[in-house]
Coordinates of C-alpha atoms in Angstrom, one line a residue:
Chain I
M1 CA -16.9 0.3 21.5
K2 CA -13.9 -2.1 21.5
K3 CA -11.2 -1.4 19.1
I4 CA -8.8 -4.0 17.8
F5 CA -5.1 -3.3 18.4
L6 CA -2.3 -5.2 16.2
I7 CA 1.3 -4.7 16.0
S8 CA 3.3 -5.1 12.8
L9 CA 7.2 -4.8 12.6
L10 CA 9.1 -3.1 9.9
L11 CA 12.5 -4.4 9.9
S12 CA 15.4 -2.7 8.0
A13 CA 19.3 -3.0 8.4
N14 CA 22.2 -1.4 6.6
A15 CA 23.5 -4.7 5.1
F16 CA 25.3 -5.5 1.8
A17 CA 24.6 -8.8 0.5
G18 CA 25.3 -9.2 -3.0
K19 CA 24.6 -8.1 -6.8
I20 CA 21.8 -8.4 -9.2
P21 CA 22.4 -7.2 -12.8
S22 CA 22.3 -3.4 -13.1
S23 CA 20.0 -3.9 -16.2
W24 CA 17.3 -4.8 -13.8
L25 CA 17.6 -1.2 -12.4
S26 CA 18.2 0.8 -15.8
N27 CA 15.9 1.5 -18.6
T28 CA 17.3 -1.5 -20.7
L29 CA 13.9 -2.8 -22.6
D30 CA 14.9 -6.6 -22.2
I31 CA 16.8 -8.4 -19.5
S32 CA 17.0 -11.9 -21.1
E33 CA 20.5 -11.8 -21.9
S34 CA 21.5 -10.8 -18.5
M35 CA 19.7 -13.7 -17.2
K36 CA 21.1 -16.0 -19.4
S37 CA 24.4 -15.5 -17.9
I38 CA 25.4 -17.8 -15.4
Q39 CA 27.9 -15.5 -13.5
N40 CA 25.0 -12.8 -13.2
M41 CA 22.3 -15.4 -11.8
K42 CA 24.7 -17.0 -9.5
M43 CA 25.5 -13.7 -7.9
A44 CA 21.9 -12.5 -7.9
E45 CA 20.8 -16.0 -6.4
N46 CA 23.4 -15.7 -3.6
A47 CA 22.5 -12.2 -2.9
V48 CA 18.9 -12.9 -2.6
D49 CA 19.2 -16.3 -0.6
K50 CA 21.2 -14.1 1.9
I51 CA 18.5 -11.6 2.4
F52 CA 15.9 -14.3 2.8
Q53 CA 18.2 -16.0 5.2
A54 CA 18.5 -12.9 7.1
G55 CA 14.8 -12.1 7.4
V56 CA 14.1 -15.6 8.5
M57 CA 16.6 -15.1 11.1
M58 CA 15.3 -11.8 12.6
L59 CA 12.1 -13.1 13.1
P60 CA 10.9 -12.6 16.8
E61 CA 9.6 -15.9 18.4
N62 CA 5.9 -15.8 18.6
K63 CA 5.3 -15.1 22.3
D64 CA 2.0 -13.1 22.3
D65 CA 0.4 -12.4 25.7
K66 CA -2.9 -13.7 25.5
K67 CA -4.3 -11.7 27.7
S68 CA -3.0 -8.2 25.7
K69 CA -5.3 -6.2 23.3
W70 CA -2.0 -6.0 21.1
F71 CA -0.2 -8.6 19.2
L72 CA 2.1 -8.9 16.3
Q73 CA 0.6 -9.2 13.2
S74 CA 3.3 -8.9 10.5
I75 CA 6.8 -7.9 9.7
M76 CA 8.0 -6.2 6.9
M77 CA 11.8 -5.8 5.5
E78 CA 13.0 -3.8 2.7
I79 CA 15.7 -4.3 -0.1
G80 CA 17.6 -1.3 -1.3
A81 CA 19.6 -1.3 -4.5
E82 CA 22.3 0.7 -5.9
K83 CA 22.4 1.4 -9.7
E84 CA 25.7 -0.6 -10.1
G85 CA 23.4 -3.6 -8.9
N86 CA 24.6 -3.9 -5.0
I87 CA 21.8 -5.0 -3.0
G88 CA 21.1 -5.3 0.7
L89 CA 18.6 -4.8 3.6
L90 CA 18.1 -1.3 3.7
G91 CA 18.4 1.3 6.5
A92 CA 16.5 4.2 7.4
G93 CA 15.9 6.5 4.5
G94 CA 16.1 5.9 0.6
E95 CA 13.8 4.2 -1.6
A96 CA 13.3 0.5 -1.3
A97 CA 13.3 -1.7 -4.2
V98 CA 11.6 -4.5 -3.0
E99 CA 9.4 -5.2 0.4
L100 CA 9.1 -8.4 2.0
V101 CA 6.0 -9.0 4.3
W102 CA 5.7 -12.0 6.4
T103 CA 2.2 -12.3 8.0
K104 CA 1.3 -14.3 10.9
A105 CA -1.4 -16.8 10.7
V106 CA -4.5 -15.8 13.0
D107 CA -4.4 -17.6 15.9
P108 CA -7.9 -19.2 16.5
N109 CA -8.3 -18.0 19.8
R110 CA -7.0 -14.6 19.1
G111 CA -9.4 -14.5 16.1
K112 CA -12.4 -15.3 18.2
K113 CA -11.2 -12.6 20.7
L114 CA -11.0 -10.1 17.9
N115 CA -14.7 -10.5 16.6
T116 CA -16.1 -10.4 19.7
N117 CA -17.5 -7.0 21.1
E118 CA -16.7 -5.2 18.0
E119 CA -19.5 -3.0 17.1
V120 CA -19.8 -1.7 13.4
V121 CA -21.1 1.6 13.6
P122 CA -23.2 2.5 10.5
T123 CA -22.0 5.6 8.7
E124 CA -24.2 8.5 7.7
V125 CA -24.5 8.6 3.9
K126 CA -25.6 11.8 2.2
I127 CA -26.6 11.5 -1.7
S128 CA -25.6 14.6 -3.6
S129 CA -24.8 15.5 -7.1
E130 CA -22.3 18.3 -5.9
M131 CA -19.5 18.0 -3.5
N132 CA -17.7 21.0 -1.6
V133 CA -14.9 21.3 0.4
S134 CA -17.2 21.3 3.7
D135 CA -18.7 18.1 2.3
I136 CA -14.8 16.9 2.3
E137 CA -14.5 18.0 5.6
K138 CA -17.3 15.7 7.1
E139 CA -15.9 12.8 5.1
V140 CA -12.8 13.1 6.9
K141 CA -13.6 14.3 10.3
P142 CA -12.6 11.2 12.1
I143 CA -8.9 11.3 10.8
L144 CA -8.6 15.1 11.0
D145 CA -9.9 15.0 14.8
L146 CA -7.1 12.3 15.7
A147 CA -4.6 14.1 13.8
M148 CA -5.3 17.3 15.9
A149 CA -5.3 15.3 19.0
S150 CA -1.8 14.0 18.4
G151 CA -0.2 16.9 19.3
K152 CA 1.9 17.1 16.4
I153 CA 0.8 19.5 14.7
K154 CA 1.3 23.3 15.4
N155 CA -0.6 25.0 12.8
R156 CA -3.9 23.2 12.7
Q157 CA -5.6 25.5 10.2
F158 CA -3.2 25.4 7.8
L159 CA -3.2 21.5 7.8
K160 CA -6.9 21.6 7.6
E161 CA -7.0 23.7 4.4
N162 CA -4.0 22.0 2.8
L163 CA -5.6 18.7 3.5
L164 CA -8.8 19.4 2.8
K165 CA -7.7 20.9 -0.9
R166 CA -6.1 18.3 -1.9
A167 CA -8.6 15.6 -0.9
F168 CA -11.2 17.7 -2.7
E169 CA -9.1 18.1 -6.0
F170 CA -8.6 14.4 -6.2
Q171 CA -11.6 13.1 -5.6
K172 CA -13.1 15.8 -8.5
V173 CA -10.6 13.9 -10.7
I174 CA -11.7 10.6 -9.5
R175 CA -15.5 11.2 -9.6
E176 CA -15.1 11.6 -13.5
L177 CA -13.9 8.1 -13.8
E178 CA -17.1 6.3 -11.8
N179 CA -18.6 5.0 -14.9
T180 CA -15.3 4.0 -16.7
P181 CA -16.1 0.1 -17.5
S182 CA -13.7 -2.8 -17.1
F183 CA -13.0 -5.3 -20.0
T184 CA -10.0 -7.2 -18.9
K185 CA -9.1 -9.2 -15.9
W186 CA -7.5 -6.2 -14.4
Y187 CA -9.6 -3.3 -13.1
V188 CA -9.7 -0.3 -11.0
Y189 CA -10.6 -1.0 -7.4
K190 CA -9.4 1.9 -5.6
Y191 CA -7.5 5.2 -5.9
Q192 CA -5.5 6.3 -2.8
L193 CA -4.3 9.8 -1.7
D194 CA -1.0 9.6 0.2
L195 CA -0.1 12.8 2.2
N196 CA 2.6 13.3 4.6
V197 CA 2.3 16.2 7.2
S198 CA 5.2 18.4 8.9
G199 CA 4.8 19.8 12.1
E200 CA 3.7 23.3 10.7
G201 CA 0.8 21.8 9.0
H202 CA 2.6 21.4 5.2
V203 CA 1.1 19.1 3.2
T204 CA 3.0 16.8 0.4
P205 CA 2.9 13.7 -1.3
I206 CA 6.6 13.3 -0.6
F207 CA 7.7 11.3 2.6
E208 CA 10.8 12.3 4.4
V209 CA 12.2 11.1 7.7
G210 CA 11.1 13.2 10.4
M211 CA 7.3 13.6 9.0
A212 CA 4.9 14.2 11.8
L213 CA 2.3 12.4 10.2
R214 CA 1.1 10.3 7.2
F215 CA -2.6 10.2 5.6
K216 CA -3.6 7.6 3.4
M217 CA -7.5 7.9 2.1
E218 CA -8.8 5.3 -0.1
W219 CA -11.8 5.6 -2.4
W220 CA -12.9 1.8 -3.1
K221 CA -15.0 1.1 -6.2
I222 CA -18.6 -0.1 -5.3
A223 CA -21.5 -1.0 -7.5
K224 CA -25.3 -1.2 -7.0
K225 CA -26.4 -4.5 -6.4
T226 CA -28.9 -4.7 -9.2
Q227 CA -27.4 -3.1 -12.1
T228 CA -29.5 -2.4 -15.3
K229 CA -27.7 0.5 -17.3
N230 CA -25.7 -0.6 -20.5
W231 CA -22.6 1.3 -20.8
E232 CA -22.1 3.8 -23.6
K233 CA -19.2 4.3 -25.5
S234 CA -19.7 7.9 -26.2
E235 CA -19.8 8.5 -22.4
L236 CA -15.9 7.6 -22.1
S237 CA -13.9 10.8 -21.4
D238 CA -10.1 10.5 -22.3
N239 CA -9.0 10.1 -18.9
A240 CA -11.3 7.2 -18.6
K241 CA -9.8 5.8 -21.8
F242 CA -6.0 6.2 -20.4
V243 CA -7.4 4.1 -17.1
M244 CA -8.7 1.6 -19.5
G245 CA -5.6 1.5 -21.7
I246 CA -3.4 0.7 -18.8
A247 CA -5.5 -2.4 -17.7
Q248 CA -5.5 -3.4 -21.3
D249 CA -1.6 -3.2 -21.2
L250 CA -1.5 -4.9 -17.8
E251 CA -2.9 -8.2 -19.6
T252 CA 0.8 -8.5 -20.6
F253 CA 1.4 -10.4 -17.4
E254 CA -0.7 -13.2 -18.7
Q255 CA 2.6 -14.6 -19.7
V256 CA 3.9 -14.4 -16.3
K257 CA 3.7 -17.6 -14.3
L258 CA 4.8 -17.6 -10.8
E259 CA 6.2 -20.2 -8.5
N260 CA 5.4 -21.0 -4.5
D261 CA 1.7 -20.1 -5.2
F262 CA 2.3 -16.4 -5.7
K263 CA 0.0 -14.4 -7.8
F264 CA 0.6 -11.1 -9.8
N265 CA -2.6 -9.3 -8.9
T266 CA -2.2 -6.2 -7.8
V267 CA -0.6 -3.0 -9.5
K268 CA -0.3 0.5 -7.9
I269 CA 0.3 3.8 -10.1
G270 CA 1.0 6.8 -9.1
L271 CA -0.9 9.7 -11.1
G272 CA 0.0 12.9 -12.2
V273 CA -1.6 15.8 -14.3
G274 CA -0.1 16.9 -17.6
V275 CA -0.2 20.4 -19.1
E276 CA -3.4 20.0 -20.6
G277 CA -5.4 18.8 -17.4
E278 CA -5.2 15.4 -18.6
L279 CA -4.4 12.2 -16.4
V280 CA -0.7 10.9 -16.9
V281 CA 1.5 8.7 -14.9
A282 CA 3.3 10.8 -12.2
K283 CA 6.9 11.8 -12.5
G284 CA 8.0 11.6 -9.1
Q285 CA 6.3 11.8 -5.9
A286 CA 6.3 15.8 -5.9
N287 CA 4.1 15.9 -8.7
A288 CA 1.5 12.9 -7.8
I289 CA -1.9 13.8 -7.0
G290 CA -2.6 10.1 -6.0
S291 CA -2.1 6.3 -7.1
I292 CA -4.6 4.0 -8.9
F293 CA -4.8 0.4 -7.8
F294 CA -5.6 -2.5 -10.4
L295 CA -6.7 -5.9 -9.0
K296 CA -6.7 -9.1 -11.1
N297 CA -9.5 -11.2 -11.0
E298 CA -8.2 -14.6 -12.3
K299 CA -11.7 -15.8 -12.9
A300 CA -13.0 -13.1 -15.1
T301 CA -13.2 -13.3 -18.8
N302 CA -12.1 -10.7 -21.1
T303 CA -14.7 -9.0 -23.2
K304 CA -14.1 -7.7 -26.7
F305 CA -13.6 -4.0 -26.8
K306 CA -14.2 -2.3 -29.9
M307 CA -12.1 0.6 -29.4
D308 CA -8.9 1.8 -29.7
L309 CA -7.3 2.6 -26.4
P310 CA -4.1 4.5 -25.7
T311 CA -1.3 2.4 -24.3
L312 CA 1.0 3.9 -21.8
H313 CA 3.8 4.0 -24.2
Q314 CA 4.9 2.0 -27.1
N315 CA 7.5 0.4 -24.8
F316 CA 5.6 -0.1 -21.4
K317 CA 4.5 -3.8 -22.5
R318 CA 8.1 -4.7 -22.7
G319 CA 8.9 -3.1 -19.7
L320 CA 5.9 -5.2 -17.9
V321 CA 7.8 -8.1 -19.2
K322 CA 11.1 -7.3 -17.8
A323 CA 9.1 -6.8 -14.6
G324 CA 7.7 -10.2 -14.7
K325 CA 10.7 -11.9 -15.2
I326 CA 12.1 -9.9 -11.9
A327 CA 8.8 -11.0 -10.2
Q328 CA 9.6 -14.7 -11.0
F329 CA 13.3 -14.5 -10.0
F330 CA 12.2 -13.4 -6.4
T331 CA 9.2 -15.8 -5.9
A332 CA 11.2 -18.6 -7.0
R333 CA 13.4 -18.0 -4.2
A334 CA 11.0 -16.8 -1.6
P335 CA 10.7 -19.3 1.7
N336 CA 8.0 -21.4 1.3
K337 CA 7.3 -22.6 4.6
E338 CA 5.8 -20.9 7.8
E339 CA 8.8 -19.8 10.1
K340 CA 8.2 -19.1 13.9
G341 CA 4.5 -18.8 13.3
F342 CA 4.9 -16.4 10.1
K343 CA 4.8 -16.6 6.1
L344 CA 6.3 -14.4 3.6
N345 CA 3.0 -13.7 1.9
V346 CA 3.6 -10.5 0.1
I347 CA 6.3 -9.2 -2.1
E348 CA 6.1 -5.7 -3.4
M349 CA 8.6 -4.5 -6.2
E350 CA 9.0 -0.7 -6.6
F351 CA 9.7 0.4 -10.0
Q352 CA 11.0 3.8 -11.7
Y353 CA 9.1 4.5 -15.1
F354 CA 11.7 5.6 -17.6
M355 CA 11.3 8.2 -20.7
N356 CA 11.6 5.2 -22.9
G357 CA 8.4 3.6 -21.2
S358 CA 10.6 0.7 -19.6
L359 CA 10.8 0.1 -15.9
G360 CA 13.5 -0.9 -13.6
L361 CA 13.7 -1.6 -10.0
V362 CA 14.0 1.6 -8.2
T363 CA 17.5 2.5 -6.8
V364 CA 17.9 4.0 -3.3
E365 CA 18.1 7.6 -4.8
G366 CA 15.1 6.9 -7.0
I367 CA 11.8 7.8 -7.3
S368 CA 9.2 4.8 -7.7
V369 CA 5.6 5.4 -9.2
I370 CA 4.9 1.6 -10.1
Q371 CA 4.5 -0.8 -7.4
L372 CA 3.9 -4.4 -8.4
F373 CA 2.6 -6.9 -5.5
V374 CA 2.7 -10.4 -5.8
T375 CA 0.8 -12.4 -3.0
R376 CA -0.3 -15.3 -1.5
N377 CA -3.8 -15.1 -0.1
V378 CA -3.7 -11.4 0.7
I379 CA -5.5 -8.4 -0.8
I380 CA -3.8 -5.2 -0.6
Chain R
M1 CA -17.1 1.6 10.7
K2 CA -14.5 -1.0 11.9
Y3 CA -11.4 0.4 13.7
L4 CA -8.1 -1.1 13.8
L5 CA -4.9 0.1 15.4
A6 CA -2.0 -1.2 13.9
I7 CA 1.4 -0.3 15.2
F8 CA 4.9 -0.9 12.9
F9 CA 8.4 -0.7 14.0
V10 CA 11.0 0.7 11.8
I11 CA 14.5 -1.0 13.0
T12 CA 18.0 0.0 11.9
T13 CA 20.7 -2.5 12.8
N14 CA 24.3 -2.8 11.3
S15 CA 24.6 -6.4 12.4
Y16 CA 22.6 -9.8 11.8
A17 CA 24.0 -10.7 15.4
A18 CA 21.3 -8.1 16.9
N19 CA 18.9 -11.0 16.3
Y20 CA 18.9 -12.4 19.6
K21 CA 17.8 -9.3 21.4
M22 CA 14.6 -9.3 19.1
N23 CA 12.6 -11.2 21.5
Q24 CA 13.3 -8.9 24.3
F25 CA 12.7 -5.9 22.4
S26 CA 9.0 -6.5 21.4
R27 CA 8.2 -6.5 24.9
I28 CA 10.2 -3.3 26.1
V29 CA 8.8 -1.4 23.1
V30 CA 5.3 -2.5 23.5
H31 CA 5.3 -1.3 27.0
K32 CA 6.7 1.8 25.9
I33 CA 3.9 2.5 23.5
K34 CA 1.2 1.5 25.6
K35 CA 2.1 4.3 27.7
E36 CA 2.6 6.8 24.9
L37 CA -0.8 6.0 23.2
A38 CA -3.1 6.2 26.2
K39 CA -3.7 9.6 25.1
F40 CA -4.4 8.5 21.2
E41 CA -6.6 5.8 22.6
A42 CA -9.3 8.0 24.2
A43 CA -9.3 10.1 20.9
F44 CA -9.7 6.8 18.9
K45 CA -12.2 5.3 20.8
E46 CA -14.6 8.4 20.7
S47 CA -14.0 9.3 16.8
E48 CA -17.4 8.8 15.0
A49 CA -17.9 7.4 11.5
G50 CA -18.1 10.7 10.1
T51 CA -20.6 11.5 7.0
V52 CA -19.9 10.2 3.4
I53 CA -21.3 11.9 0.5
L54 CA -22.5 9.3 -2.1
H55 CA -22.5 10.9 -5.6
E56 CA -25.8 11.2 -6.9
S57 CA -25.7 10.3 -10.5
E58 CA -27.0 7.4 -13.1
A59 CA -23.9 5.8 -13.0
E60 CA -24.4 2.3 -11.2
T61 CA -20.7 2.5 -10.0
A62 CA -19.1 4.9 -7.9
F63 CA -16.1 5.7 -5.9
Y64 CA -16.6 5.6 -2.0
L65 CA -14.3 6.9 1.0
K66 CA -14.3 3.3 2.3
R67 CA -10.8 3.6 4.3
M68 CA -8.8 6.3 5.9
R69 CA -5.4 5.3 7.6
L70 CA -3.4 7.9 9.9
M71 CA 0.5 6.9 10.8
I72 CA 1.8 8.8 13.6
A73 CA 5.3 8.4 15.0
P74 CA 4.5 9.0 18.7
F75 CA 8.3 9.3 19.6
A76 CA 11.7 9.5 18.4
A77 CA 14.1 6.3 17.8
F78 CA 15.4 4.7 20.8
D79 CA 18.3 2.2 21.2
I80 CA 17.6 -1.6 22.2
A81 CA 21.1 -2.8 21.8
E82 CA 23.5 -0.1 21.8
E83 CA 26.5 -2.5 20.9
F84 CA 24.8 -3.8 17.8
E85 CA 23.5 -0.3 17.3
V86 CA 19.9 -1.5 17.0
K87 CA 17.3 1.1 16.8
V88 CA 13.8 1.2 16.9
V89 CA 11.4 4.1 15.5
P90 CA 7.8 2.9 16.0
L91 CA 4.9 4.1 13.8
V92 CA 1.5 3.6 14.5
E93 CA -1.4 3.2 12.4
F94 CA -4.8 4.1 12.8
R95 CA -7.1 2.5 10.7
W96 CA -11.2 3.1 9.9
T97 CA -13.1 1.1 7.2
R98 CA -16.3 1.9 6.4
K99 CA -19.1 -0.4 5.6
N100 CA -20.4 0.2 1.9
P101 CA -23.9 2.3 1.8
A102 CA -27.1 0.2 1.7
G103 CA -27.7 -1.3 -1.7
W104 CA -24.0 -1.0 -2.9
I105 CA -21.5 -4.0 -3.0
N106 CA -17.7 -3.6 -3.7
Y107 CA -17.2 -3.8 -7.6
R108 CA -15.7 -6.9 -8.8
R109 CA -14.9 -7.3 -12.5

């Protein structure tokens, strides 16, 4: 069985570029005033322009070895921000406020080579109404086997027990949400469990430099080809309503128009569990049980929904409007042409979620629980 | 199941002037990685699809463990251009993507 080998570059640099308004990083609900200030915007534009120019300069020349199994596929760059508003390219360590991803156009010759001799192995599927930990072990066997083969883990049994327990608990939570309907253009398309593993086999959602391994497991929403069942309101749990409420809140982004063909189409939100076992937005990585991804279908039409859905927070929609303005700023200045065979096609903005419901770009010492993706022709 | 192996590099540098070394470093790093990854490639090649449990219920949608990603840091950071303090910390990502079960498609609103 032939495998496909790809190479991506993540570039980081400790370099201060300039300043954005500090209100973009704080729990301020509205940043309109700061965006009206000519001095503020001039400083921010200069800073971001410098960062984009540096990014283009650091792109390597496209010199793939056509015979090699490996080729450079994408380049990522992280921008860090301090609470005073200073921004620049981020060195190792700290939370990134913005991630830029330049992707490479597929070389027609390489593309053909990628598709030939690739065998797709059918997965054995077992239908069951119950799930236990040994079932989870069968599902994650490939990733667990390779982790063990890496030689990075000293206490293998510890890793296995920890990993399986977290995956089992997370899968129980999302199983409950299987029949949650979608009524807006935004809908849940996957849940993701991010776990980081130390050499001793400790498993944690928190990433620190020096971690031996990182696991990402994604449960995508699938549907039967033929659907006949009508949805019943009485089937909705509080957690299902929580998810639907977020999708409804995200409709706020309809007001956001982006330049340069970018689309605001993916949102990732960290999930936690409240005191009564209810789903909540995670307060940080430590109490996160996983993440939920919303995708926007531009062509879908909203369906009228006669039920009151909870909103994340009264001010959350204002926070989304603020985030939308920040996205407009970055996309308006983003390089729009191909450079050395790469094009900036993904901008990921990382936000803190404050007690007052607002959002602010995460600072290097902060905690990001909500990520907004603007993309050109890419699905995350 | 489709298999993908992606390699990420984390590079820290204190100077934009390190740019001129970029073209050389990618060839050097790829060569080093190839040697290190030989042991992983064999295990990756042999990895099986695994068994997936699809929840039996009346619901016509389900959440399915479709993709798994494992990121490994095969070795520590190393210098590419000492005079500019350029460091490379490679990360390797192995990715498995499963086909949907028969009769099921990706959900789309």
